[in-house]
PDB file of C-alpha atoms in Angstrom:
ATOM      1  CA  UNK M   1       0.000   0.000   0.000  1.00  0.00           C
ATOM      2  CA  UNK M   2       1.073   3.462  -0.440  1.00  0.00           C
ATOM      3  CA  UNK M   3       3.462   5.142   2.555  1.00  0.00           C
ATOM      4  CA  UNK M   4       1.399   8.177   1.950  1.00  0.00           C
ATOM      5  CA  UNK M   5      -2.226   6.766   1.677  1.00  0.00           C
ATOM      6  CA  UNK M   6      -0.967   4.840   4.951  1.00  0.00           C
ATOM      7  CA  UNK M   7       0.246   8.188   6.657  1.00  0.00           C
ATOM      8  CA  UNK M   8      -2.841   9.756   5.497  1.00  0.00           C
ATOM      9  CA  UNK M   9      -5.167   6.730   6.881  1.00  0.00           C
ATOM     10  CA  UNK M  10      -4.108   7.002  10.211  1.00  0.00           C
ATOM     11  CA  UNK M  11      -4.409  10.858  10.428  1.00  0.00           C
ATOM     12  CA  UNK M  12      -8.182  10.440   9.163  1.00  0.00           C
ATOM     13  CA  UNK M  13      -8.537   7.514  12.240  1.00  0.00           C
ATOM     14  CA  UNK M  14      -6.838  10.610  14.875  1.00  0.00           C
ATOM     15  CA  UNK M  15      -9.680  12.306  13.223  1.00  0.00           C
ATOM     16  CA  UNK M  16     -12.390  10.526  14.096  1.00  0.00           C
ATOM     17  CA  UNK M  17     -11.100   9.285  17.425  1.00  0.00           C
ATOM     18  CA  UNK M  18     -11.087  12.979  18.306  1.00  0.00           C
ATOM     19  CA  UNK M  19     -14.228  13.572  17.107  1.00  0.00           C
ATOM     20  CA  UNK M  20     -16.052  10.444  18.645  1.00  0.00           C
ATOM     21  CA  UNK M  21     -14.922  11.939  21.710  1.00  0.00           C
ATOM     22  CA  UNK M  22     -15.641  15.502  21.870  1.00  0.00           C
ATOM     23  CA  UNK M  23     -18.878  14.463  20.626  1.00  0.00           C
ATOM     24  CA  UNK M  24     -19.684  12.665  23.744  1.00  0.00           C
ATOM     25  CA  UNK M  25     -17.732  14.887  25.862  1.00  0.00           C
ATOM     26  CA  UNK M  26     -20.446  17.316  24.701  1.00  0.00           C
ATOM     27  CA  UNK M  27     -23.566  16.065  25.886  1.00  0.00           C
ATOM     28  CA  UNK M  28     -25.344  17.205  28.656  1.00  0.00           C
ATOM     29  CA  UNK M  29     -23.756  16.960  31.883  1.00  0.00           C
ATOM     30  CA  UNK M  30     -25.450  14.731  35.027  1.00  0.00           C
ATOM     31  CA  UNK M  31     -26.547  16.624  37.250  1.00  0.00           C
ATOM     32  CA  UNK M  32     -28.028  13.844  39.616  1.00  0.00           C
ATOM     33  CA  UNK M  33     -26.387  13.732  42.950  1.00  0.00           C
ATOM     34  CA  UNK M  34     -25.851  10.729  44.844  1.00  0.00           C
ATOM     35  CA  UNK M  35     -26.322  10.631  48.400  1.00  0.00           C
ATOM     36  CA  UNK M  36     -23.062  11.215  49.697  1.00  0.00           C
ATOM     37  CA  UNK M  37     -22.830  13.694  47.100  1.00  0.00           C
ATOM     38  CA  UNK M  38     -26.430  15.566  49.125  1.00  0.00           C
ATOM     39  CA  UNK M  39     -24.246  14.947  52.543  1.00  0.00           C
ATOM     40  CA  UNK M  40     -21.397  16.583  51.544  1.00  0.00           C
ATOM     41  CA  UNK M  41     -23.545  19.813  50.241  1.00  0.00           C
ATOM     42  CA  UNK M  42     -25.675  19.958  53.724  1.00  0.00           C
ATOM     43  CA  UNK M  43     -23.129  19.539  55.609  1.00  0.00           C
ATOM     44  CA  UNK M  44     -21.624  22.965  54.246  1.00  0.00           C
ATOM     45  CA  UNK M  45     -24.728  24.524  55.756  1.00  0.00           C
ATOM     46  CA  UNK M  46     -25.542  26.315  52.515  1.00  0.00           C
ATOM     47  CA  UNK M  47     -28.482  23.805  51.201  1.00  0.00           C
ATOM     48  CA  UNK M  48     -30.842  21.603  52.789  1.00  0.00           C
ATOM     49  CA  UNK M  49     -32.827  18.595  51.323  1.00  0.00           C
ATOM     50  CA  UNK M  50     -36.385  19.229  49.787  1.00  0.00           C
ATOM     51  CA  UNK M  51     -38.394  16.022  51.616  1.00  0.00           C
ATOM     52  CA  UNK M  52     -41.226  16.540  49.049  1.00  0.00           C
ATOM     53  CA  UNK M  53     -39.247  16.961  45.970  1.00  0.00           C
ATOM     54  CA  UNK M  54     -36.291  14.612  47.147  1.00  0.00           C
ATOM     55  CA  UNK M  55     -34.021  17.617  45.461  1.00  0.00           C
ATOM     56  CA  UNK M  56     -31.221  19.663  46.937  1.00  0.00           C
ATOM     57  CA  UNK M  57     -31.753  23.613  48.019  1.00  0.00           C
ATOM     58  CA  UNK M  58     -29.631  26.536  47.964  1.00  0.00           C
ATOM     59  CA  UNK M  59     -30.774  27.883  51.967  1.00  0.00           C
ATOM     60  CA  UNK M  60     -29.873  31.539  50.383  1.00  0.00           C
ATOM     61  CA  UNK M  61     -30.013  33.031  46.979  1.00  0.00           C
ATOM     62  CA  UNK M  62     -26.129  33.195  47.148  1.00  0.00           C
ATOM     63  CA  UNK M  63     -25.983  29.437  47.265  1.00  0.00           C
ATOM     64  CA  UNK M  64     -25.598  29.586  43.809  1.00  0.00           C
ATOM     65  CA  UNK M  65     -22.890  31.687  43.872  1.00  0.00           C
ATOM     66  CA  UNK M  66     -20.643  30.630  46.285  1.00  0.00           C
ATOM     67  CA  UNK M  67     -16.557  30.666  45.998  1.00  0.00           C
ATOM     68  CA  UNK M  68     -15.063  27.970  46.751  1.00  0.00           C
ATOM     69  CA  UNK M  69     -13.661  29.268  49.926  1.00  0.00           C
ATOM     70  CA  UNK M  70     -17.239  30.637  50.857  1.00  0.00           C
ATOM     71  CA  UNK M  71     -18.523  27.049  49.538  1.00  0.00           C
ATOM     72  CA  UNK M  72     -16.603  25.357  52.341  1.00  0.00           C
ATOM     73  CA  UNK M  73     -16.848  28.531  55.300  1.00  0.00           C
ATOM     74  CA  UNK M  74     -13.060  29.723  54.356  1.00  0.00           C
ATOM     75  CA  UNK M  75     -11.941  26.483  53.694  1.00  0.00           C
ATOM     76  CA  UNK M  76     -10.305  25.144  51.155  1.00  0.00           C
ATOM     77  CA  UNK M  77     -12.930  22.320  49.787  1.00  0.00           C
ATOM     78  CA  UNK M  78     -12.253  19.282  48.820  1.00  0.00           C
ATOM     79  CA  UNK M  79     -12.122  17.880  45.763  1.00  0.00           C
ATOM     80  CA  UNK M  80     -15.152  15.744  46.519  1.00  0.00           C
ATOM     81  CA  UNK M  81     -17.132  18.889  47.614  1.00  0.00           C
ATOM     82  CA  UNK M  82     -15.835  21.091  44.388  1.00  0.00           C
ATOM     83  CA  UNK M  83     -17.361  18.234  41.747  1.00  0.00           C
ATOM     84  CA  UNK M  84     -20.536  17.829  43.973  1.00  0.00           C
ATOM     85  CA  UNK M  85     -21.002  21.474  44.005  1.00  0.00           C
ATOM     86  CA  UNK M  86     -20.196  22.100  40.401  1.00  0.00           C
ATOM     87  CA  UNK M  87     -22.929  19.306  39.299  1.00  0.00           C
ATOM     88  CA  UNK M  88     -25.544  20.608  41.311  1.00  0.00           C
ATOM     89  CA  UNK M  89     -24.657  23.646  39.091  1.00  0.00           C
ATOM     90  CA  UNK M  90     -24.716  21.772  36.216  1.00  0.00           C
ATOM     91  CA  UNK M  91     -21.340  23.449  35.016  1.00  0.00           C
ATOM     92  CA  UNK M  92     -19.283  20.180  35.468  1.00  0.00           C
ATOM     93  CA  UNK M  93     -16.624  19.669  32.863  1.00  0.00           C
ATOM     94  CA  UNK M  94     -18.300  19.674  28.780  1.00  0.00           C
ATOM     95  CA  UNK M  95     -16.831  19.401  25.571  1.00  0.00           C
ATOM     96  CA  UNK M  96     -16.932  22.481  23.453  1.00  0.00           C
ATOM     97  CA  UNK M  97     -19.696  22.479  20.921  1.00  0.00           C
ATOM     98  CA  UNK M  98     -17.511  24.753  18.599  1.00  0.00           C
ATOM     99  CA  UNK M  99     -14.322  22.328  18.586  1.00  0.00           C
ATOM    100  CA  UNK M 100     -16.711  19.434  17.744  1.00  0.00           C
ATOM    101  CA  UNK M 101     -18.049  21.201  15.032  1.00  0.00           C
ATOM    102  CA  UNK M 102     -14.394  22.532  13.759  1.00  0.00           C
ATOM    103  CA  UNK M 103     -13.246  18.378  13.634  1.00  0.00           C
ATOM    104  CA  UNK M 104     -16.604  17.995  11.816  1.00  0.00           C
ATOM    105  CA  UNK M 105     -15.618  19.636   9.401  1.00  0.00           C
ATOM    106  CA  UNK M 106     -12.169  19.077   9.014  1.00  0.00           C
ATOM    107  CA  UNK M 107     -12.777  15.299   9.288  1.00  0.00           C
ATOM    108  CA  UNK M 108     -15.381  15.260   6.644  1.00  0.00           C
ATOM    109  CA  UNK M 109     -12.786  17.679   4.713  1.00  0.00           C
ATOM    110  CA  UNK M 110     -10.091  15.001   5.488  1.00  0.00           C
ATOM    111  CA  UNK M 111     -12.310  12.173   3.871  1.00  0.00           C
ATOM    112  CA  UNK M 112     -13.536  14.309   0.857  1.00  0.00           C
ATOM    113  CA  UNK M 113      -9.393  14.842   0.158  1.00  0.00           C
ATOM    114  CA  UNK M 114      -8.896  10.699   0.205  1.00  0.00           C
ATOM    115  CA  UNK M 115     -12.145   9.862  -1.416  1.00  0.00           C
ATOM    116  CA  UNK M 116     -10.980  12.410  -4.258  1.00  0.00           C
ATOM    117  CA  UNK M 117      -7.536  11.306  -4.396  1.00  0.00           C
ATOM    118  CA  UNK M 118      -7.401   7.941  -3.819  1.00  0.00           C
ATOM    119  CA  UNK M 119     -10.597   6.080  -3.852  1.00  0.00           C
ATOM    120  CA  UNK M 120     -12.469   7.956  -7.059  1.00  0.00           C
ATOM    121  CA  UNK M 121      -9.612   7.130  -9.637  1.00  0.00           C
ATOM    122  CA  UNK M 122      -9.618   3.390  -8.475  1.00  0.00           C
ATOM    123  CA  UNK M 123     -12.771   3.704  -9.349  1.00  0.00           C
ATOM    124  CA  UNK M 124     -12.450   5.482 -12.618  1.00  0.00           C
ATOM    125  CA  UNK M 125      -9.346   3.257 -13.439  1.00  0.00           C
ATOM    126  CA  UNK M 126     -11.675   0.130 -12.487  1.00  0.00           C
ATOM    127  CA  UNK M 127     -14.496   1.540 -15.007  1.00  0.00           C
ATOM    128  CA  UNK M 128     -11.792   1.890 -17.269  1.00  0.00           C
ATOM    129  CA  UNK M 129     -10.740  -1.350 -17.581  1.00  0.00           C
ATOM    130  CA  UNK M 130     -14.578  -3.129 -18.104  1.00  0.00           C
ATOM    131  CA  UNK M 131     -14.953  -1.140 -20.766  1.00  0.00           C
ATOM    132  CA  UNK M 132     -12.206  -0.863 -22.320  1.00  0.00           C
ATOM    133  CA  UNK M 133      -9.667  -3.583 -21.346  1.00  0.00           C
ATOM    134  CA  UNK M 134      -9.407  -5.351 -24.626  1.00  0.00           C
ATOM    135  CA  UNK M 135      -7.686  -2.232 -26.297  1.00  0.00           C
ATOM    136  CA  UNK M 136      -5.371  -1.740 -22.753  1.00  0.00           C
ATOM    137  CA  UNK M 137      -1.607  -2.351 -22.710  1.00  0.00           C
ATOM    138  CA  UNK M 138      -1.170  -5.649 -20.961  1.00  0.00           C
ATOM    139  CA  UNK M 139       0.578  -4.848 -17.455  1.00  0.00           C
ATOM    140  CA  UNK M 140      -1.517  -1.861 -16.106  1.00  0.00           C
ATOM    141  CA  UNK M 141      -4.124   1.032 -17.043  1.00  0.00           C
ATOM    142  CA  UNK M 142      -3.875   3.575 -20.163  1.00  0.00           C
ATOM    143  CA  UNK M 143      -2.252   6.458 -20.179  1.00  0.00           C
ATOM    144  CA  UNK M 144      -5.646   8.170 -20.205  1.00  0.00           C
ATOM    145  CA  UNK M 145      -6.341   6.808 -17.085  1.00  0.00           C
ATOM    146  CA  UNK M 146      -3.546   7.465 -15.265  1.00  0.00           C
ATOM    147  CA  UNK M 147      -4.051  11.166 -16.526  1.00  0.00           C
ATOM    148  CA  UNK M 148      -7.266  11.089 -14.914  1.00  0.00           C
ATOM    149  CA  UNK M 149      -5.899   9.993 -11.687  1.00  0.00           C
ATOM    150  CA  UNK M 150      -2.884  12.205 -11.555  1.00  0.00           C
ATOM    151  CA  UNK M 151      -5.466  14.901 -12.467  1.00  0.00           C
ATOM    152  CA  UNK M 152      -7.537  13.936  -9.190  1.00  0.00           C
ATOM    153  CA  UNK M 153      -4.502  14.316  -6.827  1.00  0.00           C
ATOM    154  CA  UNK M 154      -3.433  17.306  -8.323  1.00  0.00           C
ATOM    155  CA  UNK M 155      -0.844  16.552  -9.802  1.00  0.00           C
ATOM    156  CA  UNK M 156      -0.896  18.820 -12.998  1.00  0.00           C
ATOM    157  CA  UNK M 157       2.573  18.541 -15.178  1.00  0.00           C
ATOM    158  CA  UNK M 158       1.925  14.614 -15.069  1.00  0.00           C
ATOM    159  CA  UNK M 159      -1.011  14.775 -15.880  1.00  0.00           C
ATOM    160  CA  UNK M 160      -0.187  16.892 -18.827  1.00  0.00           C
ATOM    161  CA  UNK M 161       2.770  14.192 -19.503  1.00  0.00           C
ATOM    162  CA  UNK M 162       0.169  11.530 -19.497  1.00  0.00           C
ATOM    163  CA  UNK M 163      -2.018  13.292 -21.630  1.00  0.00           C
ATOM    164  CA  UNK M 164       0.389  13.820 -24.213  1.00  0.00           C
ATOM    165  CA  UNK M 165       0.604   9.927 -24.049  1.00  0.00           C
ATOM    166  CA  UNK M 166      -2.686   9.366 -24.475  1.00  0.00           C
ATOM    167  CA  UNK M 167      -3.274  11.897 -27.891  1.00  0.00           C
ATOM    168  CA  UNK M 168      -0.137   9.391 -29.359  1.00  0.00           C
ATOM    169  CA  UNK M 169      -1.940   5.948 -28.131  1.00  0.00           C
ATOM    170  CA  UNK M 170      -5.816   6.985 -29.331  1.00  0.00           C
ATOM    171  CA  UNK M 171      -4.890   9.796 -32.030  1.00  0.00           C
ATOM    172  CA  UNK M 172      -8.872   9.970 -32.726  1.00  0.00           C
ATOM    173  CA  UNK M 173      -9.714  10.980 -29.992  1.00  0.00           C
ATOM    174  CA  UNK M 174      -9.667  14.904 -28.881  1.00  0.00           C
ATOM    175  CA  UNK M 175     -10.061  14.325 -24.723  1.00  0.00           C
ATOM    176  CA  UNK M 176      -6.741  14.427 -24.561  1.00  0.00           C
ATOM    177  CA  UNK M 177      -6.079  17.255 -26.349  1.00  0.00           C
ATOM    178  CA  UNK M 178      -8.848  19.138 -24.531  1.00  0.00           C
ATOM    179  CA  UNK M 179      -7.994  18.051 -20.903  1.00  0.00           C
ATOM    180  CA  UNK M 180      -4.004  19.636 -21.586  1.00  0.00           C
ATOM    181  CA  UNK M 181      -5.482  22.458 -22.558  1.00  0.00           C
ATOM    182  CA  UNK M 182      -7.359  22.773 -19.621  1.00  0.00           C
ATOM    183  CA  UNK M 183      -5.004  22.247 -17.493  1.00  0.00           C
ATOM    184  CA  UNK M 184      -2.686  24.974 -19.219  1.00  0.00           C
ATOM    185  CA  UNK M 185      -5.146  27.065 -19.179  1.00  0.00           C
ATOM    186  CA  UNK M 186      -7.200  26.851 -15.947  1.00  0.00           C
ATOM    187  CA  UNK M 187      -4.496  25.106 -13.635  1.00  0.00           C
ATOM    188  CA  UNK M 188      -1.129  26.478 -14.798  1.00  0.00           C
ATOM    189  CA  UNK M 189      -2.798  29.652 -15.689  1.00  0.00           C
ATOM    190  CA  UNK M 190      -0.718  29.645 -18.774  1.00  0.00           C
ATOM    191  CA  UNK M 191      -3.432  30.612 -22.120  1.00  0.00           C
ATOM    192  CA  UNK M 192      -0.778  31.149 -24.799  1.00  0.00           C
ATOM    193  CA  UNK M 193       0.523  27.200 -23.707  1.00  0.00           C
ATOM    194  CA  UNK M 194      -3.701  26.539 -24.135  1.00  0.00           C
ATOM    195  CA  UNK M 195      -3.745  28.128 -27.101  1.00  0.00           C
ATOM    196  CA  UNK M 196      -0.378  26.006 -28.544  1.00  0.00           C
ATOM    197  CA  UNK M 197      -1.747  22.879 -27.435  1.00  0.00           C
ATOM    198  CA  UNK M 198      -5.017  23.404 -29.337  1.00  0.00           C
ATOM    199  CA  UNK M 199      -3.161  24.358 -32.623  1.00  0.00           C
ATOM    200  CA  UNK M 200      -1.299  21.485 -32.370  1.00  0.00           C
ATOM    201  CA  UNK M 201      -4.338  19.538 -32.171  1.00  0.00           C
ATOM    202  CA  UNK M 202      -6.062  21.283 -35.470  1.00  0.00           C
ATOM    203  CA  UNK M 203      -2.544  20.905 -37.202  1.00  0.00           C
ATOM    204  CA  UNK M 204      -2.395  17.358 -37.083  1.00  0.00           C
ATOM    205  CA  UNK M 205      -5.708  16.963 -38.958  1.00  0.00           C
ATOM    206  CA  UNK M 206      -8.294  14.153 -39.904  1.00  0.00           C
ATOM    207  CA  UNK M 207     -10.602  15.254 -37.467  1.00  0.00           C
ATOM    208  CA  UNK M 208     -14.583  15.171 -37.344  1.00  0.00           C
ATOM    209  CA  UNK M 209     -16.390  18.339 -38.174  1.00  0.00           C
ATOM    210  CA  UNK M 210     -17.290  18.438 -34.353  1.00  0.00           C
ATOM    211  CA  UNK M 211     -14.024  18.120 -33.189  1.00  0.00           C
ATOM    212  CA  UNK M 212     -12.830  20.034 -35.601  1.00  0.00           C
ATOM    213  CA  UNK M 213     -15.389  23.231 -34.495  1.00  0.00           C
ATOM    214  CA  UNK M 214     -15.080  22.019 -31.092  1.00  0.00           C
ATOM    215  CA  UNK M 215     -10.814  23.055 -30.892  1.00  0.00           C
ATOM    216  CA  UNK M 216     -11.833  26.600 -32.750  1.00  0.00           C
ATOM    217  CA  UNK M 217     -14.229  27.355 -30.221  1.00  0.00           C
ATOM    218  CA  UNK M 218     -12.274  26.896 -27.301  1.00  0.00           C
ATOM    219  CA  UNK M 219      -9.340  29.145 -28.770  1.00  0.00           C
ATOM    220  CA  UNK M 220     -11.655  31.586 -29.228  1.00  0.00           C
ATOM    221  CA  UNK M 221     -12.418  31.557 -25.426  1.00  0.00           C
ATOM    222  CA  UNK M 222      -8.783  32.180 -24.684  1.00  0.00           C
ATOM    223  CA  UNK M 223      -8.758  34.863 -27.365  1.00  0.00           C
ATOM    224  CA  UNK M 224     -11.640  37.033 -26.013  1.00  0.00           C
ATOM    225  CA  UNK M 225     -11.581  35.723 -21.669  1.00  0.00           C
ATOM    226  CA  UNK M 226      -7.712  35.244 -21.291  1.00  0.00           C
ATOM    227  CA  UNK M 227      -5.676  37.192 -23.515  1.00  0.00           C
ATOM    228  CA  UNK M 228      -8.424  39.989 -24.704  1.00  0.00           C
ATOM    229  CA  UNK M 229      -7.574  39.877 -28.164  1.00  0.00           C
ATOM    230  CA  UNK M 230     -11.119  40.684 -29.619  1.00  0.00           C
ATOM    231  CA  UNK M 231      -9.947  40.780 -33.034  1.00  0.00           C
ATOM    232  CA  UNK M 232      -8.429  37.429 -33.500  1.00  0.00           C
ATOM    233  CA  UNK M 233     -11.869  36.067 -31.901  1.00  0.00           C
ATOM    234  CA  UNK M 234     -13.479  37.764 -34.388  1.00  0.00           C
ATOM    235  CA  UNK M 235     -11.042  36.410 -37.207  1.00  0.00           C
ATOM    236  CA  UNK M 236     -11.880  32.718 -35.877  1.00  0.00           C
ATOM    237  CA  UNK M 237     -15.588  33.657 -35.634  1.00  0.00           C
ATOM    238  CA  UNK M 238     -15.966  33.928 -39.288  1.00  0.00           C
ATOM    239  CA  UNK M 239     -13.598  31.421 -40.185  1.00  0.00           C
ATOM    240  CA  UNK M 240     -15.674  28.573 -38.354  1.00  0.00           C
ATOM    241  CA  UNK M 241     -18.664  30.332 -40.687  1.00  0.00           C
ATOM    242  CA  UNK M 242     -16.543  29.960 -43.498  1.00  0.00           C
ATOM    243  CA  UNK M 243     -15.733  26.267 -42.668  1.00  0.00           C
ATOM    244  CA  UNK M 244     -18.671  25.230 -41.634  1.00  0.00           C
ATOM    245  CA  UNK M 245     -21.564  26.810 -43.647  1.00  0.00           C
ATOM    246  CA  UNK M 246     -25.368  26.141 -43.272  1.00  0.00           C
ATOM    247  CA  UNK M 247     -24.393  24.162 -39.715  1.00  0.00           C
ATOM    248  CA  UNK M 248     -25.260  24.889 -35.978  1.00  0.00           C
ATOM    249  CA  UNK M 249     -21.081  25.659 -35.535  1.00  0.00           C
ATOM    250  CA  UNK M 250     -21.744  28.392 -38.351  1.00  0.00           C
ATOM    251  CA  UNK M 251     -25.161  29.686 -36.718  1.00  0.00           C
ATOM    252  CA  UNK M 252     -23.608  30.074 -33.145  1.00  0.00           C
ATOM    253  CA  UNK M 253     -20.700  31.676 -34.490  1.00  0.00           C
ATOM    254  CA  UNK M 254     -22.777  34.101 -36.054  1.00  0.00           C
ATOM    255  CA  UNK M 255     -24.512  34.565 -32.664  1.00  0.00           C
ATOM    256  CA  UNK M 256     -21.150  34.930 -30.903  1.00  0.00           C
ATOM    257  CA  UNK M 257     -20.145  37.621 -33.370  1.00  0.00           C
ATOM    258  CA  UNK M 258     -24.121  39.514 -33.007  1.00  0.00           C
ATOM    259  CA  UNK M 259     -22.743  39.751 -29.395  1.00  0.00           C
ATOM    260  CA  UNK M 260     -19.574  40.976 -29.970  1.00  0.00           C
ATOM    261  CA  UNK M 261     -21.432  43.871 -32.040  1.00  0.00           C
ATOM    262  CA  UNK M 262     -19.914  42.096 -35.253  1.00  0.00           C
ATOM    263  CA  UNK M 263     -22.379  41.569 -38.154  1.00  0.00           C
TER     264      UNK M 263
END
C-alpha cells in the first residue's frame, strides 16, 4: 500500500477518534447527585434537602454563587465537595460544541481529500478497464487513465505528460487534447501554452467536423476571456462560418459575433 495513503489513513482515524470523543464529551452533563454527594452539600450549611421533591436547596439566593472558599466557610474544599457542588450547578466539565463542530468539518474535509484522491480514480481506473480492457496495454491502465488519476490528486505537469501519451496511443480521440489544454489554461494559468496545445491539435488533422469546431471554439475563449484579443476572436468567428456553412457551428458563431457587435 502506499506510505502516503498509509500516513494519510491514520491521520483520518486521529480524526475521528477525536471527534467520537468531543462528541460525547459534549452532551449534557449529570446533574443527579448521589447521596453522599447531598451529605457533603448539607453539611456545608448552605443547602438543605427538599423532603417533598427529594431535590437539593440553595438555603440563600447566594448558594448559587458561592466561591469555593465561601462554599466550604473559608476552607479550602475538597475535591469531593468542588465536583458535587459544580454538578448541582450543572457546570461540570463539557466538551466544546464549537471544537466538535471545527473536527466535523475538518474530518469530513479530510475524507472528501482521500475519497478524491485515492478512492475515485480506483474507481475510474476500475471503469476503465470493463470497458475498455481489450484495447489496454497488458501490465496496467492507459495512459488516459492514469491522466485522470494524476489529475484527481493534483498533480498537474503529469497529468499533462500523461495526456500527451494518451493523444499518441488513441490519435482519434480529442479528450486528450482538450484536458491539456485545460489544465494549461485553468491550472497552470498559462493561455498562450492553451492556445499552442489546441493548434497542435487542429494541425495534425483528420478530425470530425465536431471536433474540428469544437478546438476553434475553445481558442476563441482564450482569445476574447484570457488574452483579450477581440480581433483574432473575431477572425476565428468567421472562419468557423466559413468552414462550416449552413451548420449549428456556423449559426452560433454568427450569434457569438451579433454579441460581440460584429455583423
Amino acid at each position: 500500500m502506499d506510505k502516503k495513503l498509509i500516513l494519510y489513513l491514520i491521520i483520518l482515524a486521529g480524526l475521528v477518534t477525536a471527534t467520537v470523543k468531543s462528541v460525547q464529551s459534549s452532551k449534557e452533563v449529570d446533574t443527579t447527585l448521589t447521596t453522599n454527594e447531598i451529605e457533603l452539600l448539607e453539611d456545608t450549611g448552605h443547602f438543605d434537602l427538599d423532603p417533598n421533591e427529594n431535590v437539593l436547596i440553595p438555603l440563600y439566593e447566594e448558594g448559587t454563587q458561592l466561591s469555593p472558599e465561601e462554599l466550604a466557610n473559608g476552607e479550602e474544599p475538597s475535591a469531593e465537595l468542588a465536583a458535587a457542588y459544580e454538578k448541582f450547578l450543572g457546570t461540570g466539565k463539557k466538551g466544546s460544541p464549537i471544537l466538535t463542530f471545527a473536527l466535523f468539518i475538518v474530518t469530513g474535509v479530510f475524507t472528501g481529500f482521500l475519497i478524491v484522491s485515492y478512492i475515485l480514480p480506483n474507481v475510474v481506473q476500475r471503469a476503465s478497464e470493463e470497458v475498455y480492457g481489450s484495447t489496454q496495454k497488458v501490465g496496467g491502465p492507459s495512459a488516459l487513465t492514469r491522466a485522470q488519476a494524476a489529475v484527481a490528486q493534483g498533480e498537474w505537469e503529469q497529468a499533462i505528460e500523461l495526456y500527451q501519451e494518451a493523444a499518441t496511443e488513441e490519435p482519434d480521440n480529442r479528450l486528450p487534447w482538450v484536458e491539456i489544454a485545460m489544465l494549461q489554461r485553468e491550472r497552470l494559468e498559462n493561455p498562450h501554452a492553451a492556445l499552442l496545445t489546441l493548434e497542435q491539435a487542429l494541425a495534425r488533422g483528420g478530425w470530425r467536423e465536431n471536433d474540428e469546431a469544437f478546438f476553434l471554439f475553445r481558442k476563441i475563449e482564450i482569445f476574447e476571456n484570457d488574452l483579450n484579443e477581440h480581433d483574432q476572436a473575431i477572425t476565428l468567428l468567421r472562419d468557423v462560418i466559413d468552414r462550416f456553412p449552413q451548420t449549428r457551428h456556423s449559426a452560433n458563431a454568427m450569434h457569438k459575433l451579433h454579441e460581440l457587435g460584429e455583423s
